[in-house]
Short mmCIF file of C-alpha atoms in Angstrom, two decimals:
data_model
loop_
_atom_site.label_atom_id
_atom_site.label_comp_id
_atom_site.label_asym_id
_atom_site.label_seq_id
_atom_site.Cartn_x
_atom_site.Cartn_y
_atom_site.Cartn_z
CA UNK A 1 -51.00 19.14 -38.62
CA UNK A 2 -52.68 15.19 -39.32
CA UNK A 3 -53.54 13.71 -36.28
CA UNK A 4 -52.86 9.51 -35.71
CA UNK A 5 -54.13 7.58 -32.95
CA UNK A 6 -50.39 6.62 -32.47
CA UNK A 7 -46.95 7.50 -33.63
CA UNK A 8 -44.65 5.16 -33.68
CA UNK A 9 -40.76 6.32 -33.72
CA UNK A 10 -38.34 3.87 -35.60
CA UNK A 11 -38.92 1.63 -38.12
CA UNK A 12 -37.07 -1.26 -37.12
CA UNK A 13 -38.18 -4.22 -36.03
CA UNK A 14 -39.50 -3.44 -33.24
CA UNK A 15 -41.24 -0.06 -34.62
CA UNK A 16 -42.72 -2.00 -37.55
CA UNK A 17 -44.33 -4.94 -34.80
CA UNK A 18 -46.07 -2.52 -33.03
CA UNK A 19 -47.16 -0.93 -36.00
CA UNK A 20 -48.88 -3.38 -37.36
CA UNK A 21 -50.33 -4.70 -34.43
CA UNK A 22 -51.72 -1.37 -33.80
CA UNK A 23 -52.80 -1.14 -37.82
CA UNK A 24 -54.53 -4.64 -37.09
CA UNK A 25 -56.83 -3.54 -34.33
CA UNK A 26 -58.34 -0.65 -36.50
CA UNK A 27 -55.65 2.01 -35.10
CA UNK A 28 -54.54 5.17 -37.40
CA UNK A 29 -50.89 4.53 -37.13
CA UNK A 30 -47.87 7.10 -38.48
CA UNK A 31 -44.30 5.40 -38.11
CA UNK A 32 -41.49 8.29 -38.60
CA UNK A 33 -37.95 7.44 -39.43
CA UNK A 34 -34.66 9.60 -40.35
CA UNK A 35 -33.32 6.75 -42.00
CA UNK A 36 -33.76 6.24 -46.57
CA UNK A 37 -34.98 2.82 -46.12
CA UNK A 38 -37.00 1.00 -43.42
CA UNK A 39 -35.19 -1.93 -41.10
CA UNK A 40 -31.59 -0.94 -41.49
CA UNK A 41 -30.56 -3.34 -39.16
CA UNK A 42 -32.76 -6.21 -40.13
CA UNK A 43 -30.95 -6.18 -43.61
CA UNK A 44 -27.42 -6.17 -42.26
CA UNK A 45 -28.24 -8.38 -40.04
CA UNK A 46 -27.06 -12.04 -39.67
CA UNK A 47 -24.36 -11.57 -43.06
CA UNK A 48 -27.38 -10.09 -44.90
CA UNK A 49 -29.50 -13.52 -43.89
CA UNK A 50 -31.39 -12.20 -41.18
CA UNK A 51 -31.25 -14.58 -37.89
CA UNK A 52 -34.54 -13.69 -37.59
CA UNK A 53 -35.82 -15.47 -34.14
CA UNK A 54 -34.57 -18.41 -32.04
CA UNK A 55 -36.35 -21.20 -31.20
CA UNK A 56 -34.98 -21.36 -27.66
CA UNK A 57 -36.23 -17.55 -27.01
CA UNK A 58 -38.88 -18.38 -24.65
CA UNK A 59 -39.86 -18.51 -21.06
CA UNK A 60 -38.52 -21.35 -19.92
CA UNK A 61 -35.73 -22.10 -22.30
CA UNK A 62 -34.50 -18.57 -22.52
CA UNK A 63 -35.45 -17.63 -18.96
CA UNK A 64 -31.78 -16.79 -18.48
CA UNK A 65 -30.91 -15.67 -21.82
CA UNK A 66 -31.91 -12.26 -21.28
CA UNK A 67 -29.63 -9.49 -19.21
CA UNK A 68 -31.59 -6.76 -17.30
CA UNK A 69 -31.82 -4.95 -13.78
CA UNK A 70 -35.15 -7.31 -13.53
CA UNK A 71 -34.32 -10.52 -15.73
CA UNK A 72 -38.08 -11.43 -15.06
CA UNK A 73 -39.38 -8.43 -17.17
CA UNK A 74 -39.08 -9.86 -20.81
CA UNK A 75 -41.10 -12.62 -19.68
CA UNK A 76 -44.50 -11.43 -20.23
CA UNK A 77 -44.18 -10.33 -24.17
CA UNK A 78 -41.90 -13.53 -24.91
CA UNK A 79 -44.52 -16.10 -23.29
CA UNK A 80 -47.44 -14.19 -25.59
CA UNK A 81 -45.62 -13.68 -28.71
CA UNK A 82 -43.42 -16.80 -29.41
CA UNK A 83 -40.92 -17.64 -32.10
CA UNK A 84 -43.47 -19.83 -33.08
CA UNK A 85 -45.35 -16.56 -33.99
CA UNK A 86 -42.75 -15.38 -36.46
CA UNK A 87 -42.25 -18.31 -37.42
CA UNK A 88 -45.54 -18.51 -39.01
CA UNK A 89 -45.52 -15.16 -39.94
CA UNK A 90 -42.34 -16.21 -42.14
CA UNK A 91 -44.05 -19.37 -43.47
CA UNK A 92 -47.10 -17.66 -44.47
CA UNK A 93 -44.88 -15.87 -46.74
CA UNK A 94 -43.31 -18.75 -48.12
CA UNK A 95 -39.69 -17.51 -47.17
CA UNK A 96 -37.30 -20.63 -46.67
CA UNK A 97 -34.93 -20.70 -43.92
CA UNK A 98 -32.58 -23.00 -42.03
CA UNK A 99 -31.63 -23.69 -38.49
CA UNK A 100 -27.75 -23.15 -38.46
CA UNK A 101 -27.10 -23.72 -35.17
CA UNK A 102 -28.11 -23.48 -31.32
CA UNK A 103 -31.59 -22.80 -32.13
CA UNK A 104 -30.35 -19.99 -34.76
CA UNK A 105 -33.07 -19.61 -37.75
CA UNK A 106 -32.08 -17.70 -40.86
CA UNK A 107 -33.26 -16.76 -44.00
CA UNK A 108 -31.96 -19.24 -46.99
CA UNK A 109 -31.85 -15.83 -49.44
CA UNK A 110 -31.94 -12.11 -48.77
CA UNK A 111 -32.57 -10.79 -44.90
CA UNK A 112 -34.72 -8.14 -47.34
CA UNK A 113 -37.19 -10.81 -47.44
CA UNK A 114 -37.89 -9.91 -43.95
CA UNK A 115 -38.01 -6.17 -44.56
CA UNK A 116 -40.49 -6.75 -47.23
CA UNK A 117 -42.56 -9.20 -45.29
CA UNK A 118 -43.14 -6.63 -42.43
CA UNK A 119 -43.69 -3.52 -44.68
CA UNK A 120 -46.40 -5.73 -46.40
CA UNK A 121 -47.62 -6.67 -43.34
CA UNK A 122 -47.61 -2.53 -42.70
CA UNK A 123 -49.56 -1.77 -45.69
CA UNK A 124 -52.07 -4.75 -45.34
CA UNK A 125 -52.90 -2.47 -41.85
CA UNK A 126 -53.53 0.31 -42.63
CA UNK A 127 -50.14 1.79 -41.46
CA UNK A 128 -48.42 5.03 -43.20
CA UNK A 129 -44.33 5.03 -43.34
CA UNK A 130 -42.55 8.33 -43.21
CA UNK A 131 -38.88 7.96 -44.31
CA UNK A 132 -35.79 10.80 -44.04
CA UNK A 133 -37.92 12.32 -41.12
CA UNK A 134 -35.68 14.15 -38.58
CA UNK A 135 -37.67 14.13 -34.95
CA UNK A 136 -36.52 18.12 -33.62
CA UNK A 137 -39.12 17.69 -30.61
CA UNK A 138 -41.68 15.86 -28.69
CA UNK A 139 -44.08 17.43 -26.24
CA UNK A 140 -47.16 16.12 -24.16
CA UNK A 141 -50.45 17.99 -23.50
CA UNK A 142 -53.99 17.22 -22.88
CA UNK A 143 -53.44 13.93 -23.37
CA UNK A 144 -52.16 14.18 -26.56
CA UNK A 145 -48.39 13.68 -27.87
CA UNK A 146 -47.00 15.94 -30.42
CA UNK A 147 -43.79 14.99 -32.84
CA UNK A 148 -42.19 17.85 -34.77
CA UNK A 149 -40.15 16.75 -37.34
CA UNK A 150 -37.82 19.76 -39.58
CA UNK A 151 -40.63 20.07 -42.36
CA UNK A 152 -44.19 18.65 -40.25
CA UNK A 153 -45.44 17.84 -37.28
CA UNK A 154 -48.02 15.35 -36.22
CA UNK A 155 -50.00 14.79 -33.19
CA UNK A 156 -51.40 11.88 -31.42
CA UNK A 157 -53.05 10.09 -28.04
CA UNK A 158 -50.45 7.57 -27.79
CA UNK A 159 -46.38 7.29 -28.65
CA UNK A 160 -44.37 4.54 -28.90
CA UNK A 161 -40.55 4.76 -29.09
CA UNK A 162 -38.43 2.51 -30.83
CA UNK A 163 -35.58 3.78 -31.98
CA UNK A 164 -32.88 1.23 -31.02
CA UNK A 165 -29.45 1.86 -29.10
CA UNK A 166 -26.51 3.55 -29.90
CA UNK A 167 -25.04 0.06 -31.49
CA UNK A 168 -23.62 0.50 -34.88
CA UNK A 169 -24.05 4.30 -35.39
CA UNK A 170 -23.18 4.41 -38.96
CA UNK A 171 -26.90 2.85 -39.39
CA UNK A 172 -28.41 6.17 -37.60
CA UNK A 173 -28.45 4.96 -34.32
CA UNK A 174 -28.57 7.99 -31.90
CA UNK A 175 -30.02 7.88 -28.60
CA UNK A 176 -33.02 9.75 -28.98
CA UNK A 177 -35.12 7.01 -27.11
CA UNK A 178 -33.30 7.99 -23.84
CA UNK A 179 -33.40 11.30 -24.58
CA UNK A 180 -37.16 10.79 -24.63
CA UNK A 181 -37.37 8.44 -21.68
CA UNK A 182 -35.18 11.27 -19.64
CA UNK A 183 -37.39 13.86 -20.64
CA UNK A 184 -40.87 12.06 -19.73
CA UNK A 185 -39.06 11.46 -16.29
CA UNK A 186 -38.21 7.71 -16.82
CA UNK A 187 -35.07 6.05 -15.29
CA UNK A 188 -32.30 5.33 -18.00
CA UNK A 189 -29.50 2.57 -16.30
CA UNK A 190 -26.37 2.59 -17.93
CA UNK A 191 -25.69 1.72 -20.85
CA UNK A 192 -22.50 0.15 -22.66
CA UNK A 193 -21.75 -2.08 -26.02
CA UNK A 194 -22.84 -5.52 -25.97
CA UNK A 195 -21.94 -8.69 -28.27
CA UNK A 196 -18.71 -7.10 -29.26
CA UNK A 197 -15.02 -7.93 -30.30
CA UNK A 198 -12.85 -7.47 -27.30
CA UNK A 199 -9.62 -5.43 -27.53
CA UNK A 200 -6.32 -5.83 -25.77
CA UNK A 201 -2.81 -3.95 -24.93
CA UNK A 202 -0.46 -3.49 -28.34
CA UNK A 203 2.17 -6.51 -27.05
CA UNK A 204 -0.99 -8.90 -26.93
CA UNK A 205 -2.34 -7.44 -29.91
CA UNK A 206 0.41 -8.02 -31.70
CA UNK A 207 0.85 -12.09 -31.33
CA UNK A 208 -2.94 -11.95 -32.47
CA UNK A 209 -2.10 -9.90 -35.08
CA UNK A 210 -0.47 -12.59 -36.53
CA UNK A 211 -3.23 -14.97 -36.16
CA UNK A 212 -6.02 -13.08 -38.14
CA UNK A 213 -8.38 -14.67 -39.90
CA UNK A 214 -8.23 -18.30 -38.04
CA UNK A 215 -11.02 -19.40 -35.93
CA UNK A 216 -11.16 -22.13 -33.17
CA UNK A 217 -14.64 -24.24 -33.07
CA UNK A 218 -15.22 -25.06 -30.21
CA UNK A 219 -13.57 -22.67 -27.74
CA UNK A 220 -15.27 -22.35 -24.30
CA UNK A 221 -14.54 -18.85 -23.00
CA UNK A 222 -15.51 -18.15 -19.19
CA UNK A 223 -15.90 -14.87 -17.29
CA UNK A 224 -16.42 -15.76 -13.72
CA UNK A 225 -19.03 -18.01 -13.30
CA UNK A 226 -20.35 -17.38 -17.11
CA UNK A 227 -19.30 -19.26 -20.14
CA UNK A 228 -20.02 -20.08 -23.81
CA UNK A 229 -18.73 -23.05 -26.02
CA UNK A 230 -18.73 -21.65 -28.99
CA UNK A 231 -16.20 -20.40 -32.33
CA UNK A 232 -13.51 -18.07 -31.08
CA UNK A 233 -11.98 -15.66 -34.56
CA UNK A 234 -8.56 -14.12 -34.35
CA UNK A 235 -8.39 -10.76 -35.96
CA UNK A 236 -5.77 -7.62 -36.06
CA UNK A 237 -8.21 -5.62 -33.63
CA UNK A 238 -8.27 -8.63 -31.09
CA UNK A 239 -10.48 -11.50 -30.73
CA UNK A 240 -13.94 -12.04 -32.10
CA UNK A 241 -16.33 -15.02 -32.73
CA UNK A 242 -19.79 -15.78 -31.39
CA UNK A 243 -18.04 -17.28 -28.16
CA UNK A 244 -16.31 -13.77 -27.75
CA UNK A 245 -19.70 -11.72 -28.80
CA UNK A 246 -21.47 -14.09 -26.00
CA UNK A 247 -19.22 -13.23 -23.21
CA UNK A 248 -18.47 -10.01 -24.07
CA UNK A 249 -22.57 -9.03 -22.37
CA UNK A 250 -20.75 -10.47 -18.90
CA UNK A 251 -17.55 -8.85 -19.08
CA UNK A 252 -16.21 -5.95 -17.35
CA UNK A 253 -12.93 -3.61 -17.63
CA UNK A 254 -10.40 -5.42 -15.20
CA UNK A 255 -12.10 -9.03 -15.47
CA UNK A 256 -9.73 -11.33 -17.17
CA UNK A 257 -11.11 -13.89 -19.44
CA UNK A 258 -10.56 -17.46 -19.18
CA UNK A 259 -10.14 -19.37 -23.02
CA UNK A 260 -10.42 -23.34 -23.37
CA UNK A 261 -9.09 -24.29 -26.63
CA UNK A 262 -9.72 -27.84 -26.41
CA UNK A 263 -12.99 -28.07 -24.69
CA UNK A 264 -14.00 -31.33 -25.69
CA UNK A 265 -11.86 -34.51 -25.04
CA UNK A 266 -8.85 -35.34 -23.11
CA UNK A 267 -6.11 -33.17 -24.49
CA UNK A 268 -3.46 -35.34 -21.77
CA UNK A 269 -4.33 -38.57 -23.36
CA UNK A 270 -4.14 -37.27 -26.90
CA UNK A 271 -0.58 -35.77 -25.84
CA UNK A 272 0.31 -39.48 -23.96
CA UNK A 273 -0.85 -41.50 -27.02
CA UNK A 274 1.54 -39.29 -29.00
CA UNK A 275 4.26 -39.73 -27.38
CA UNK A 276 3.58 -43.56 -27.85
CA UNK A 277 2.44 -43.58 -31.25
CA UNK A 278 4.78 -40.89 -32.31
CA UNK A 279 7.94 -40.41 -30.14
CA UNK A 280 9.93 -38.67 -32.89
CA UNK A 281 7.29 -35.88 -34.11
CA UNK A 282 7.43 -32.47 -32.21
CA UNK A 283 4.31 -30.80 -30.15
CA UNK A 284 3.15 -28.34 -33.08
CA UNK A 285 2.99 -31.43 -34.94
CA UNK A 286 0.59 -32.94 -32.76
CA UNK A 287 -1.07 -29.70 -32.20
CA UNK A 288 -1.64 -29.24 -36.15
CA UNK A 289 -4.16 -32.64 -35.97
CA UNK A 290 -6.29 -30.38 -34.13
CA UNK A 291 -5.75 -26.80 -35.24
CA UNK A 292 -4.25 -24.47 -38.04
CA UNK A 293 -0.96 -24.67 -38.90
CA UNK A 294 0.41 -21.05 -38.38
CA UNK A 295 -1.89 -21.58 -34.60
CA UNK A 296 -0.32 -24.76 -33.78
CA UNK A 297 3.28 -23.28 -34.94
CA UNK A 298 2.62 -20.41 -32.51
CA UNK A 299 1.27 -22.25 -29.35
CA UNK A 300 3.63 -24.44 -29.93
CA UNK A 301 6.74 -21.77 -29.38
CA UNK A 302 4.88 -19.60 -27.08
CA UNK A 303 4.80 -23.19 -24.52
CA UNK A 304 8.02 -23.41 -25.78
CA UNK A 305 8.43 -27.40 -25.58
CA UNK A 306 11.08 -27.71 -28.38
CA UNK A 307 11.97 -31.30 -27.64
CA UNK A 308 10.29 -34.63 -29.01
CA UNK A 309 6.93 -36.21 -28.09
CA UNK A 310 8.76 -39.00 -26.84
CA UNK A 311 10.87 -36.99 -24.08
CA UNK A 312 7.93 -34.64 -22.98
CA UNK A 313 7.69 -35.37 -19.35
CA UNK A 314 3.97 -35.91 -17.65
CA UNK A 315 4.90 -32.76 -15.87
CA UNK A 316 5.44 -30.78 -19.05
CA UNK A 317 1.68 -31.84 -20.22
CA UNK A 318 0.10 -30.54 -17.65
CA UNK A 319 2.05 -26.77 -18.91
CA UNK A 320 0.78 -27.71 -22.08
CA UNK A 321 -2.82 -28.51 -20.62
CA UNK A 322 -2.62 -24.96 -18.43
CA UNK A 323 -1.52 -23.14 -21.66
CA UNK A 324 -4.41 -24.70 -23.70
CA UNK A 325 -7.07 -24.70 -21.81
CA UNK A 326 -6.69 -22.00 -18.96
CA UNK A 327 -5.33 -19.19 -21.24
CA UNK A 328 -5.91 -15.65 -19.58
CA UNK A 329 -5.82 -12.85 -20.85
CA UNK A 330 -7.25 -9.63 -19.40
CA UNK A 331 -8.83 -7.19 -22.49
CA UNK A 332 -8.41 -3.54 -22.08
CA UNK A 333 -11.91 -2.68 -23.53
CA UNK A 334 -14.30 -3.42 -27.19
CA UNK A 335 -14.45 -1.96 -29.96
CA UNK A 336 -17.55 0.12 -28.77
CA UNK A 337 -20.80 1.20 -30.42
CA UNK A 338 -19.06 1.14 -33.92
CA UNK A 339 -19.16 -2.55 -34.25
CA UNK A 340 -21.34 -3.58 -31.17
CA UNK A 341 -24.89 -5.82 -32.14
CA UNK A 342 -26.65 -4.20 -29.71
CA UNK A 343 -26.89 -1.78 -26.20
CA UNK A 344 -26.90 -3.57 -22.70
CA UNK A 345 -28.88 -1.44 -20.55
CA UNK A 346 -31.17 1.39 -21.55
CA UNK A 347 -34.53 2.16 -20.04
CA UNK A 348 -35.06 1.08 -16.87
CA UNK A 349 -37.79 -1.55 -16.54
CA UNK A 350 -39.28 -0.68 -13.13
CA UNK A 351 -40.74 2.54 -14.69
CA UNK A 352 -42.54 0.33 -17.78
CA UNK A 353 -45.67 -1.92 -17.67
CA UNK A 354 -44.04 -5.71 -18.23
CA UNK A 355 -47.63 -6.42 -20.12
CA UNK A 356 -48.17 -3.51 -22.10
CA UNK A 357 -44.38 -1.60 -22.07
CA UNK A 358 -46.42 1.50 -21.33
CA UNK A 359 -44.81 4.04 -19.03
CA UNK A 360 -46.27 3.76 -15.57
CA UNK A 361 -45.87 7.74 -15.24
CA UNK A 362 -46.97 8.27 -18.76
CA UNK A 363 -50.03 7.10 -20.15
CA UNK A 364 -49.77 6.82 -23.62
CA UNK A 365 -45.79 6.48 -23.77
CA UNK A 366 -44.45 3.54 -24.88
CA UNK A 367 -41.01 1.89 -25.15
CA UNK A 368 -39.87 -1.25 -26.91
CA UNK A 369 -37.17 -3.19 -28.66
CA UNK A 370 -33.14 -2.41 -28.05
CA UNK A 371 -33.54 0.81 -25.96
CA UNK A 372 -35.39 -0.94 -23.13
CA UNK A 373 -33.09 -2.56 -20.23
CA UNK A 374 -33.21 -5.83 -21.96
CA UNK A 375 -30.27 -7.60 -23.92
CA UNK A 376 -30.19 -10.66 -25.28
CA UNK A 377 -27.77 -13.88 -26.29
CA UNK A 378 -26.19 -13.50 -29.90
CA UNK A 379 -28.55 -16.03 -32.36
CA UNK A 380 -31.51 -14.07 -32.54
CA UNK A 381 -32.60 -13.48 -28.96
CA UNK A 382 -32.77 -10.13 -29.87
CA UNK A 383 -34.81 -9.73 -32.45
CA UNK A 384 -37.56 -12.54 -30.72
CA UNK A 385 -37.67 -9.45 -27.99
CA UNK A 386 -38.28 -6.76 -30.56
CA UNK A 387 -41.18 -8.88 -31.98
CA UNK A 388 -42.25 -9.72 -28.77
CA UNK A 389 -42.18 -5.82 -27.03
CA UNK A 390 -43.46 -4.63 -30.11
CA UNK A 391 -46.43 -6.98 -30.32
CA UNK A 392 -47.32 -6.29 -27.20
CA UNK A 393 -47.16 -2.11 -27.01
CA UNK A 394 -49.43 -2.48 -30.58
CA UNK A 395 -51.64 -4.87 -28.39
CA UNK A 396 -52.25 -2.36 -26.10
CA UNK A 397 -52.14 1.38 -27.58
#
């Protein structure tokens, strides 16, 4: 039995920060995994580009960008490990990225590159990486942690646990981290999928059935006082798209969603200069200036305006506005864990050290990454809270 100063569980992103921040301070660190290959999720992530961190995940930009029971909790790691941080973790490996969008950073090549980076990083600390390592038990005593795995077992004075959600299962997600937490007498709040496509009833599904494939950029989709301008994606499950995946953290079975297809400008006065300009063109016409064809051809029928631009009343364009740009629809659920980014909920925060992510009951326990009661936006909020949670349990254990 080889005795570490600390065990790490999970070698995601969160695992591997902790890791090496432990590695860095002199620490004998083991990191155990069941998976073949280290950061599963990092590779997939982000179309295989990685959006590794975003430059608006910080204290006072992304104050309210994180979801918990105590929204305030996140804000110690992200104010003391920045994206700035990674950022220059990234460049000092010479990997090129690009901002895409809202603050989103990516890799130009391979999200790999980012795998590699932080097993180097591993190595250069001293840190040893068990892979295809089944966890059977964990047990405390005298101060001391011990991990049995099918084949070893390994002891040590401190633990962290990072072993993600139950998002995306098929990448060995399981739940053991609230198993653990459950165990060692710590709070777990529910839990459900977050940043998810959102499913509806088969008559619904249907008309979007016949829509799959086209996106809408803008949309700005609203769930009671919540909303996000962003791409909306027809598919044959439902409806999908970052705008979707945003609001989708906010929504609720029974809470209709509100969908703005014209967000920006003044969809009246582009109908009224139509029916100037041209009085002898029909509304999917008009519509097809601003969307796809087979959408506009649907909208169009579903308002079911058949006449001219030139006879459409003033009253009629205000259906036309309603149908546009207060569409609700109520979904009947998500596609769950199989397709979900992450888990909303998880460990509750009022049992863990904000600073250190130490168990207050536990000394020596430690929790980070996806499994704690912190979610964040779609665009890399996420994986700016694994670095940061991680950074600071290998700070401190």
């Amino acid at each position: 039995m080889t005795h570490y100063d600390i065990i790490v569980l999970g070698a995601g992103a969160a695992g591997l920060m902790a890791a090496i921040e432990a590695g860095k301070r002199g620490r004998k660190v083991l990191v155990l995994d069941h998976a073949r290959a280290a950061g599963e999720k990092i590779r997939i992530s982000g179309g295989g580009r990685c959006n590794f961190t975003n430059i608006n995940a910080t204290v006072k930009a992304g104050r309210d960008r994180f979801i918990s029971q105590n929204p305030r909790f996140a804000l110690s790691a992200l104010a003391r490990y920045t994206p700035e941080h990674f950022i220059a973790l990234v460049d000092s490996y010479a990997i090129p990225f690009h901002e895409k969008t809202l603050g989103q950073l990516f890799c130009d090549g391979s999200s790999q590159q980012i795998v590699n980076l932080l097993l180097a990083e591993l190595r250069k600390a001293g840190g040893t990486l068990r892979l295809e390592t089944v966890i059977t038990g964990v047990s405390h005593a005298d101060a001391t942690f011990t991990v049995t795995a099918e084949d070893a077992s390994f002891t040590a004075g401190a633990l962290i646990v990072a072993t993600g959600g139950k998002s995306i299962p098929k990448m060995g997600a399981t739940g053991l981290a609230y198993q653990l937490a459950t165990q060692f007498g710590l709070k777990v709040t529910e839990t459900r999928p977050a940043l998810v496509p959102l499913t509806f009833e088969p008559r619904i599904l249907e008309w979007m059935a016949q829509l799959s494939g086209i996106a809408v950029d803008p949309t700005r989709i609203s769930v009671g006082k919540r909303s996000f301008e962003e791409a909306l994606l027809f598919t044959h499950r439902g409806l999908s798209g970052p705008a979707i995946l945003q609001i989708s953290s906010y929504w609720r079975e029974g809470d209709a969603i509100v969908i703005d297809l014209f967000p920006n400008g003044d969809l009246t006065e582009i109908l009224r200069d139509a029916r100037t300009s041209t009085p002898k063109v029909q509304l999917q016409t008009v519509l097809s200036q601003h969307f796809a064809k087979r959408l506009a051809q649907i909208l169009a029928e579903d308002i079911g305006i058949t006449t001219m631009m030139g006879d459409i009343s003033d009253k009629s364009f205000g259906k036309i506005e309603d149908a546009l740009r207060r569409w609700t629809i109520k979904p009947t659920g998500s596609e769950g864990y199989r397709t979900a980014e992450v888990t909303l909920g998880g460990i509750d925060t009022a049992g863990l050290d904000s600073t250190t992510m130490q168990a207050r009951t536990v000394p020596g326990l430690y929790f980070v990454g996806e499994c704690v009661d912190v979610t964040g936006w779609l665009g890399g909020y996420n994986f700016q809270w694994a670095w940061a949670s991680g950074w600071a349990a290998g700070q401190a254990a």
